[in-house]
Amino acid sequence: MDKLSVMHAFRRIVERGSFARAADDLGVSPALLSREIRLLEESLGCTLIARTTRSMSLTDAGHLYYEEANAVLEAVHGVESRIREGAGAVQGHLRVNSASSFAQTVITPCLPEFLSTYPDLRFTLSLDERVVDMVEGGFDLAIRIRPDMPDSGLVQRKIGIARQRIFSSRAYLERAGTPKAPEEIPAHRIIGFAFGTHLTSWTLHRTMEENEADARTIDLDPHLRVENSLILRDLLIAGHGIGTLPDFVADEAVARGELVRILPDYELAPRQIYAVTASRLGMDAKVSAFLDHLRLRLRP
């Protein structure tokens, strides 16, 4: 299965609202298109499009796949466009601002390839946990990780999703016990992210469900409060309590067995990863090239 072709076909079906119209646009038969989507659903183990003889609608998984497929196709298109235009168009001084945890776990690993691709480009990476004034700071691009972005004069582009889950170390859980329900969490030592919107209150949703009726809110008084997700992660690994981390910070520690997920049926609402420029004029070749590399790094 050519995943990019299937993604393109799936996007066309959603945008056209019909297998027949999408098939006509793509120059294939509706039967072939239906077969391709059925194979895609079988490979994912879920239904993306609920269809009857008269109508079709996206499932929750279908909405998520459409959103992510769009990002993948845009990233691939962007990379191809940059290659066609040539590396010489990417020049000057690129100034990027990001939270330190995202910069160290996501941006830094993609920098060597990016800088090798554009060796004449000057690059400055500035780290701030708080939101900064882009114009005053002279930044071309800022990466923001938030539940949503307020309306402003800034231009925002969503480039990924950060899942926010609950973690601890095996040593802590062996000593203090493992919570079996959300209501048991406040009895434990909590490590909170001081700049987060969830410092003293966690609203937990069942995994992959968005029904607000299923949300469970628990109030907390963290024993430790830190202003950096990497420090929070290290405190969790050292056995100092329970806390929440975005997947891009927690994944490697989980893979090494240093952290375990608590209440795997629950997670906080995901946060969106935004690329922000001061104006549409700020989306020049060097910013586009950097975001192309970053989007590919963010793909699962």
Short mmCIF file of C-alpha atoms in Angstrom, two decimals:
data_model
loop_
_atom_site.label_atom_id
_atom_site.label_comp_id
_atom_site.label_asym_id
_atom_site.label_seq_id
_atom_site.Cartn_x
_atom_site.Cartn_y
_atom_site.Cartn_z
CA MET A 1 0.00 0.00 0.00
CA ASP A 2 1.37 3.43 -1.00
CA LYS A 3 0.58 5.31 2.21
CA LEU A 4 1.06 8.78 0.70
CA SER A 5 -1.29 7.97 -2.17
CA VAL A 6 -3.86 6.56 0.24
CA MET A 7 -3.54 9.65 2.46
CA HIS A 8 -4.11 11.84 -0.58
CA ALA A 9 -7.14 9.78 -1.59
CA PHE A 10 -8.55 9.84 1.95
CA ARG A 11 -8.18 13.63 2.10
CA ARG A 12 -9.95 14.01 -1.23
CA ILE A 13 -12.84 11.79 -0.04
CA VAL A 14 -13.28 13.89 3.09
CA GLU A 15 -13.07 17.20 1.24
CA ARG A 16 -15.44 16.10 -1.52
CA GLY A 17 -17.80 14.32 0.88
CA SER A 18 -18.23 11.41 -1.48
CA PHE A 19 -16.33 8.36 -2.72
CA ALA A 20 -17.77 8.83 -6.20
CA ARG A 21 -16.78 12.50 -6.53
CA ALA A 22 -13.31 11.80 -5.10
CA ALA A 23 -12.84 8.86 -7.47
CA ASP A 24 -13.81 11.06 -10.40
CA ASP A 25 -11.26 13.70 -9.34
CA LEU A 26 -8.53 11.09 -8.97
CA GLY A 27 -9.36 9.25 -12.19
CA VAL A 28 -10.05 5.88 -10.52
CA SER A 29 -13.14 3.80 -9.92
CA PRO A 30 -15.19 4.21 -6.70
CA ALA A 31 -14.77 0.47 -6.09
CA LEU A 32 -10.97 0.76 -6.16
CA LEU A 33 -11.07 3.78 -3.87
CA SER A 34 -13.37 1.98 -1.42
CA ARG A 35 -11.02 -1.03 -1.41
CA GLU A 36 -8.00 1.18 -0.67
CA ILE A 37 -9.75 2.80 2.29
CA ARG A 38 -10.90 -0.59 3.58
CA LEU A 39 -7.30 -1.86 3.48
CA LEU A 40 -6.15 1.28 5.28
CA GLU A 41 -8.75 0.76 8.01
CA GLU A 42 -7.73 -2.88 8.37
CA SER A 43 -4.07 -1.88 8.73
CA LEU A 44 -4.99 0.64 11.45
CA GLY A 45 -7.44 -1.66 13.20
CA CYS A 46 -10.28 0.88 13.27
CA THR A 47 -13.00 2.47 11.17
CA LEU A 48 -12.18 5.88 9.71
CA ILE A 49 -15.32 6.49 7.66
CA ALA A 50 -18.75 5.28 8.77
CA ARG A 51 -20.70 4.76 5.55
CA THR A 52 -24.17 3.65 4.49
CA THR A 53 -25.72 3.43 1.04
CA ARG A 54 -26.77 7.09 1.33
CA SER A 55 -24.26 8.87 3.51
CA MET A 56 -20.79 8.87 5.05
CA SER A 57 -19.28 10.47 8.14
CA LEU A 58 -15.90 10.51 9.85
CA THR A 59 -15.37 8.67 13.11
CA ASP A 60 -13.19 10.21 15.85
CA ALA A 61 -10.27 8.19 14.49
CA GLY A 62 -11.13 9.44 11.01
CA HIS A 63 -10.99 13.07 12.13
CA LEU A 64 -7.58 12.45 13.72
CA TYR A 65 -6.27 10.64 10.62
CA TYR A 66 -7.50 13.42 8.31
CA GLU A 67 -5.78 16.06 10.44
CA GLU A 68 -2.50 14.16 10.61
CA ALA A 69 -2.60 13.13 6.94
CA ASN A 70 -2.96 16.79 5.99
CA ALA A 71 0.16 17.64 8.00
CA VAL A 72 2.15 14.77 6.43
CA LEU A 73 1.14 15.72 2.88
CA GLU A 74 1.95 19.37 3.49
CA ALA A 75 5.35 18.44 4.94
CA VAL A 76 6.20 16.23 1.95
CA HIS A 77 5.02 18.92 -0.47
CA GLY A 78 7.11 21.48 1.38
CA VAL A 79 10.26 19.35 1.26
CA GLU A 80 9.80 18.71 -2.45
CA SER A 81 9.22 22.42 -3.09
CA ARG A 82 12.35 23.39 -1.19
CA ILE A 83 14.41 20.86 -3.13
CA ARG A 84 13.06 22.13 -6.46
CA GLU A 85 13.77 25.73 -5.52
CA GLY A 86 17.30 24.83 -4.49
CA ALA A 87 19.20 25.32 -1.26
CA GLY A 88 20.45 28.73 -2.38
CA ALA A 89 17.04 30.28 -1.60
CA VAL A 90 17.42 29.42 2.09
CA GLN A 91 19.80 32.01 3.39
CA GLY A 92 20.28 34.74 5.98
CA HIS A 93 19.79 34.44 9.75
CA LEU A 94 17.01 32.26 11.20
CA ARG A 95 16.03 33.10 14.80
CA VAL A 96 13.84 30.53 16.57
CA ASN A 97 12.32 30.68 20.06
CA SER A 98 11.06 27.58 21.89
CA ALA A 99 10.44 26.10 25.31
CA SER A 100 13.65 24.40 26.42
CA SER A 101 12.13 20.92 26.80
CA PHE A 102 10.79 20.92 23.23
CA ALA A 103 14.02 22.41 21.92
CA GLN A 104 16.22 19.79 23.56
CA THR A 105 14.08 16.74 22.78
CA VAL A 106 12.65 17.60 19.34
CA ILE A 107 14.48 20.52 17.71
CA THR A 108 18.05 19.59 18.65
CA PRO A 109 17.95 16.09 17.07
CA CYS A 110 16.87 17.52 13.71
CA LEU A 111 19.38 20.39 13.69
CA PRO A 112 22.46 18.52 12.36
CA GLU A 113 20.69 17.43 9.17
CA PHE A 114 19.03 20.83 8.74
CA LEU A 115 22.27 22.78 9.20
CA SER A 116 24.14 20.39 6.91
CA THR A 117 21.50 20.89 4.23
CA TYR A 118 21.84 24.68 4.50
CA PRO A 119 25.46 25.28 5.58
CA ASP A 120 25.40 29.01 4.77
CA LEU A 121 22.40 29.70 6.99
CA ARG A 122 23.04 31.45 10.30
CA PHE A 123 20.91 30.04 13.11
CA THR A 124 19.99 31.22 16.62
CA LEU A 125 17.91 29.09 18.99
CA SER A 126 16.54 30.92 22.05
CA LEU A 127 14.97 29.04 24.97
CA ASP A 128 12.13 30.46 27.09
CA GLU A 129 9.55 28.69 29.19
CA ARG A 130 7.31 31.77 29.12
CA VAL A 131 5.69 33.26 26.04
CA VAL A 132 7.90 36.04 24.66
CA ASP A 133 7.22 39.06 22.45
CA MET A 134 8.32 37.88 19.01
CA VAL A 135 8.65 41.34 17.50
CA GLU A 136 10.61 42.75 20.42
CA GLY A 137 12.81 39.65 20.54
CA GLY A 138 13.43 39.75 16.80
CA PHE A 139 12.37 36.12 16.26
CA ASP A 140 11.40 34.74 12.87
CA LEU A 141 9.61 31.76 14.40
CA ALA A 142 8.36 30.64 17.79
CA ILE A 143 7.14 27.19 18.81
CA ARG A 144 4.23 27.28 21.26
CA ILE A 145 2.70 24.23 22.97
CA ARG A 146 -0.73 25.08 24.32
CA PRO A 147 -4.29 23.70 24.50
CA ASP A 148 -5.21 26.49 22.07
CA MET A 149 -3.86 29.80 20.86
CA PRO A 150 -5.65 33.08 21.65
CA ASP A 151 -6.59 35.37 18.80
CA SER A 152 -3.79 37.83 18.11
CA GLY A 153 -1.94 39.53 15.31
CA LEU A 154 0.40 36.52 15.11
CA VAL A 155 0.09 33.90 12.37
CA GLN A 156 -0.33 30.42 13.82
CA ARG A 157 0.12 27.07 12.11
CA LYS A 158 -0.53 23.79 13.91
CA ILE A 159 2.34 21.37 13.22
CA GLY A 160 1.69 18.58 15.72
CA ILE A 161 -0.01 17.28 18.84
CA ALA A 162 1.56 16.64 22.26
CA ARG A 163 -0.17 13.97 24.33
CA GLN A 164 -0.06 14.68 28.07
CA ARG A 165 -0.02 11.57 30.28
CA ILE A 166 0.71 10.58 33.88
CA PHE A 167 4.03 8.98 34.88
CA SER A 168 6.12 7.83 37.81
CA SER A 169 9.06 5.52 38.50
CA ARG A 170 8.80 1.89 39.52
CA ALA A 171 10.75 2.70 42.68
CA TYR A 172 8.18 5.28 43.79
CA LEU A 173 5.24 3.01 43.01
CA GLU A 174 6.80 0.10 44.90
CA ARG A 175 7.22 2.39 47.89
CA ALA A 176 3.93 4.34 47.76
CA GLY A 177 1.60 2.07 45.80
CA THR A 178 0.06 2.48 42.36
CA PRO A 179 -3.11 4.59 41.99
CA LYS A 180 -5.95 2.52 40.59
CA ALA A 181 -8.37 5.42 39.98
CA PRO A 182 -8.02 9.18 39.43
CA GLU A 183 -9.43 9.89 42.89
CA GLU A 184 -6.43 8.16 44.50
CA ILE A 185 -3.86 10.49 42.92
CA PRO A 186 -4.16 13.44 45.39
CA ALA A 187 -2.97 11.15 48.21
CA HIS A 188 0.42 10.84 46.45
CA ARG A 189 3.37 13.19 46.14
CA ILE A 190 2.72 15.30 43.07
CA ILE A 191 5.32 17.11 40.98
CA GLY A 192 3.74 19.98 39.06
CA PHE A 193 4.79 22.04 36.06
CA ALA A 194 4.69 25.62 37.33
CA PHE A 195 3.91 27.21 33.96
CA GLY A 196 1.23 24.71 32.97
CA THR A 197 -2.52 25.29 32.99
CA HIS A 198 -2.85 22.04 34.97
CA LEU A 199 -0.61 22.82 37.96
CA THR A 200 -3.27 22.35 40.67
CA SER A 201 -6.04 20.61 38.73
CA TRP A 202 -5.96 17.69 36.30
CA THR A 203 -8.94 17.05 34.03
CA LEU A 204 -8.52 13.48 32.85
CA HIS A 205 -10.22 11.97 29.82
CA ARG A 206 -10.45 8.34 28.90
CA THR A 207 -7.85 7.62 26.23
CA MET A 208 -8.95 8.62 22.71
CA GLU A 209 -12.36 9.85 23.93
CA GLU A 210 -13.45 13.47 23.74
CA ASN A 211 -16.81 13.22 25.49
CA GLU A 212 -16.75 15.86 28.24
CA ALA A 213 -19.19 13.74 30.25
CA ASP A 214 -16.39 11.20 30.72
CA ALA A 215 -13.94 13.80 32.10
CA ARG A 216 -12.70 13.38 35.67
CA THR A 217 -11.28 16.48 37.40
CA ILE A 218 -9.06 16.14 40.47
CA ASP A 219 -7.67 18.98 42.57
CA LEU A 220 -4.04 18.83 43.61
CA ASP A 221 -1.51 20.59 45.84
CA PRO A 222 1.88 19.65 44.32
CA HIS A 223 4.69 18.92 46.78
CA LEU A 224 7.22 20.07 44.17
CA ARG A 225 6.76 22.72 41.49
CA VAL A 226 9.27 23.17 38.69
CA GLU A 227 9.48 25.42 35.63
CA ASN A 228 11.02 22.93 33.22
CA SER A 229 9.60 19.64 31.92
CA LEU A 230 13.03 18.02 31.69
CA ILE A 231 13.68 18.70 35.38
CA LEU A 232 10.22 17.35 36.16
CA ARG A 233 11.03 14.20 34.19
CA ASP A 234 14.32 13.71 36.05
CA LEU A 235 12.59 14.12 39.42
CA LEU A 236 10.04 11.50 38.42
CA ILE A 237 12.81 9.12 37.33
CA ALA A 238 14.52 9.68 40.70
CA GLY A 239 11.38 8.50 42.50
CA HIS A 240 10.10 11.77 43.95
CA GLY A 241 6.44 11.34 42.99
CA ILE A 242 3.83 11.38 40.23
CA GLY A 243 3.47 13.97 37.47
CA THR A 244 2.38 14.61 33.91
CA LEU A 245 4.66 14.89 30.90
CA PRO A 246 4.19 15.47 27.18
CA ASP A 247 5.04 12.46 25.03
CA PHE A 248 8.07 14.13 23.43
CA VAL A 249 9.65 14.42 26.90
CA ALA A 250 8.55 11.05 28.32
CA ASP A 251 8.93 8.63 25.39
CA GLU A 252 12.65 7.85 25.69
CA ALA A 253 12.51 7.43 29.47
CA VAL A 254 9.55 5.06 29.08
CA ALA A 255 11.41 3.07 26.41
CA ARG A 256 14.38 2.72 28.78
CA GLY A 257 12.12 1.55 31.61
CA GLU A 258 12.90 4.60 33.74
CA LEU A 259 9.26 5.75 33.80
CA VAL A 260 5.97 3.87 33.77
CA ARG A 261 2.59 5.25 32.81
CA ILE A 262 0.00 5.64 35.56
CA LEU A 263 -3.71 5.07 34.85
CA PRO A 264 -3.15 4.15 31.18
CA ASP A 265 -6.87 4.54 30.46
CA TYR A 266 -6.65 8.26 31.24
CA GLU A 267 -4.74 11.27 29.93
CA LEU A 268 -5.02 15.04 30.01
CA ALA A 269 -6.40 16.85 26.99
CA PRO A 270 -3.74 16.97 24.25
CA ARG A 271 -1.90 20.20 23.62
CA GLN A 272 -1.34 21.61 20.18
CA ILE A 273 2.12 22.38 18.83
CA TYR A 274 2.01 25.69 16.96
CA ALA A 275 4.52 27.38 14.70
CA VAL A 276 4.04 31.11 15.13
CA THR A 277 5.32 33.94 12.95
CA ALA A 278 4.79 37.66 13.46
CA SER A 279 3.13 38.02 10.06
CA ARG A 280 2.56 36.09 6.86
CA LEU A 281 5.60 37.87 5.48
CA GLY A 282 7.63 36.04 8.15
CA MET A 283 6.95 32.72 6.44
CA ASP A 284 9.94 32.99 4.11
CA ALA A 285 12.10 30.24 2.62
CA LYS A 286 14.29 29.70 5.68
CA VAL A 287 11.28 29.40 8.02
CA SER A 288 9.50 27.05 5.61
CA ALA A 289 12.60 24.88 5.26
CA PHE A 290 13.02 24.62 9.03
CA LEU A 291 9.35 23.72 9.55
CA ASP A 292 9.59 21.04 6.86
CA HIS A 293 12.36 19.33 8.85
CA LEU A 294 10.51 19.80 12.11
CA ARG A 295 7.23 18.37 10.82
CA LEU A 296 8.98 15.24 9.62
CA ARG A 297 10.59 14.87 13.07
CA LEU A 298 7.14 15.16 14.69
CA ARG A 299 5.61 12.38 12.63
CA PRO A 300 5.06 9.16 14.67
#
